[in-house]
Amino acid sequence: MTETYSKSRQQAETAFGSLQTEFFAKNNAAEELESVAQARDAKTVRLREARLAKEQADRMSATSALLAKRSKAS
């Protein structure tokens, strides 16, 4: 059952189809940007945690070295 539409109806269907395609393309682009932002935020958190852990380890090492130096000096 193939229906034949008037020329104006066919043009309207074509215009709507292209408009709908643009809408979905913009929606996909927005989702992609959100995905990139989430990945960036996760990486930032991971790097921050690694940096804080390293800083804490460095402080502990420096404290240990200072205590060892003081005990040798006594």
Short mmCIF file of C-alpha atoms in Angstrom, two decimals:
data_model
loop_
_atom_site.label_atom_id
_atom_site.label_comp_id
_atom_site.label_asym_id
_atom_site.label_seq_id
_atom_site.Cartn_x
_atom_site.Cartn_y
_atom_site.Cartn_z
CA MET A 1 0.00 0.00 0.00
CA THR A 2 2.09 2.82 -1.23
CA GLU A 3 0.37 6.13 -0.77
CA THR A 4 1.09 8.98 -3.13
CA TYR A 5 1.18 12.38 -1.58
CA SER A 6 0.83 15.77 -3.15
CA LYS A 7 3.96 17.62 -4.14
CA SER A 8 3.59 20.07 -1.24
CA ARG A 9 3.17 17.18 1.21
CA GLN A 10 6.30 15.50 -0.17
CA GLN A 11 8.25 18.75 0.24
CA ALA A 12 6.96 19.11 3.78
CA GLU A 13 7.94 15.53 4.62
CA THR A 14 11.42 16.12 3.16
CA ALA A 15 11.83 19.38 5.09
CA PHE A 16 10.69 17.73 8.30
CA GLY A 17 13.05 14.82 7.76
CA SER A 18 16.05 17.12 7.31
CA LEU A 19 15.03 19.18 10.34
CA GLN A 20 14.68 16.02 12.39
CA THR A 21 18.11 14.85 11.23
CA GLU A 22 19.65 18.16 12.36
CA PHE A 23 17.94 17.85 15.73
CA PHE A 24 19.30 14.36 16.31
CA ALA A 25 22.76 15.41 15.14
CA LYS A 26 22.79 18.27 17.68
CA ASN A 27 21.55 15.92 20.38
CA ASN A 28 24.33 13.43 19.60
CA ALA A 29 26.91 16.22 19.64
CA ALA A 30 25.68 17.37 23.05
CA GLU A 31 25.88 13.82 24.38
CA GLU A 32 29.41 13.47 23.02
CA LEU A 33 30.48 16.73 24.69
CA GLU A 34 28.98 15.57 27.98
CA SER A 35 30.85 12.28 27.68
CA VAL A 36 34.13 14.11 27.07
CA ALA A 37 33.49 16.37 30.07
CA GLN A 38 32.78 13.39 32.32
CA ALA A 39 35.96 11.64 31.17
CA ARG A 40 37.96 14.82 31.81
CA ASP A 41 36.47 15.21 35.30
CA ALA A 42 37.22 11.58 36.17
CA LYS A 43 40.81 11.98 35.00
CA THR A 44 41.17 15.18 37.02
CA VAL A 45 39.95 13.44 40.17
CA ARG A 46 42.29 10.51 39.58
CA LEU A 47 45.30 12.79 39.01
CA ARG A 48 44.43 14.92 42.06
CA GLU A 49 44.26 11.82 44.26
CA ALA A 50 47.60 10.61 42.91
CA ARG A 51 49.20 14.02 43.52
CA LEU A 52 47.86 14.23 47.08
CA ALA A 53 49.08 10.72 47.83
CA LYS A 54 52.55 11.58 46.49
CA GLU A 55 52.66 14.81 48.52
CA GLN A 56 51.70 12.89 51.67
CA ALA A 57 54.35 10.25 50.98
CA ASP A 58 56.95 13.00 50.44
CA ARG A 59 55.97 14.66 53.74
CA MET A 60 56.21 11.34 55.58
CA SER A 61 59.61 10.66 54.01
CA ALA A 62 60.89 14.12 54.93
CA THR A 63 59.61 13.74 58.49
CA SER A 64 61.29 10.34 58.82
CA ALA A 65 64.55 11.72 57.49
CA LEU A 66 64.40 14.68 59.89
CA LEU A 67 63.70 12.40 62.87
CA ALA A 68 66.57 10.10 61.86
CA LYS A 69 68.90 13.09 61.54
CA ARG A 70 67.86 14.39 64.98
CA SER A 71 68.37 11.01 66.65
CA LYS A 72 71.89 10.72 65.17
CA ALA A 73 72.73 14.25 66.32
CA SER A 74 71.74 13.49 69.92
#
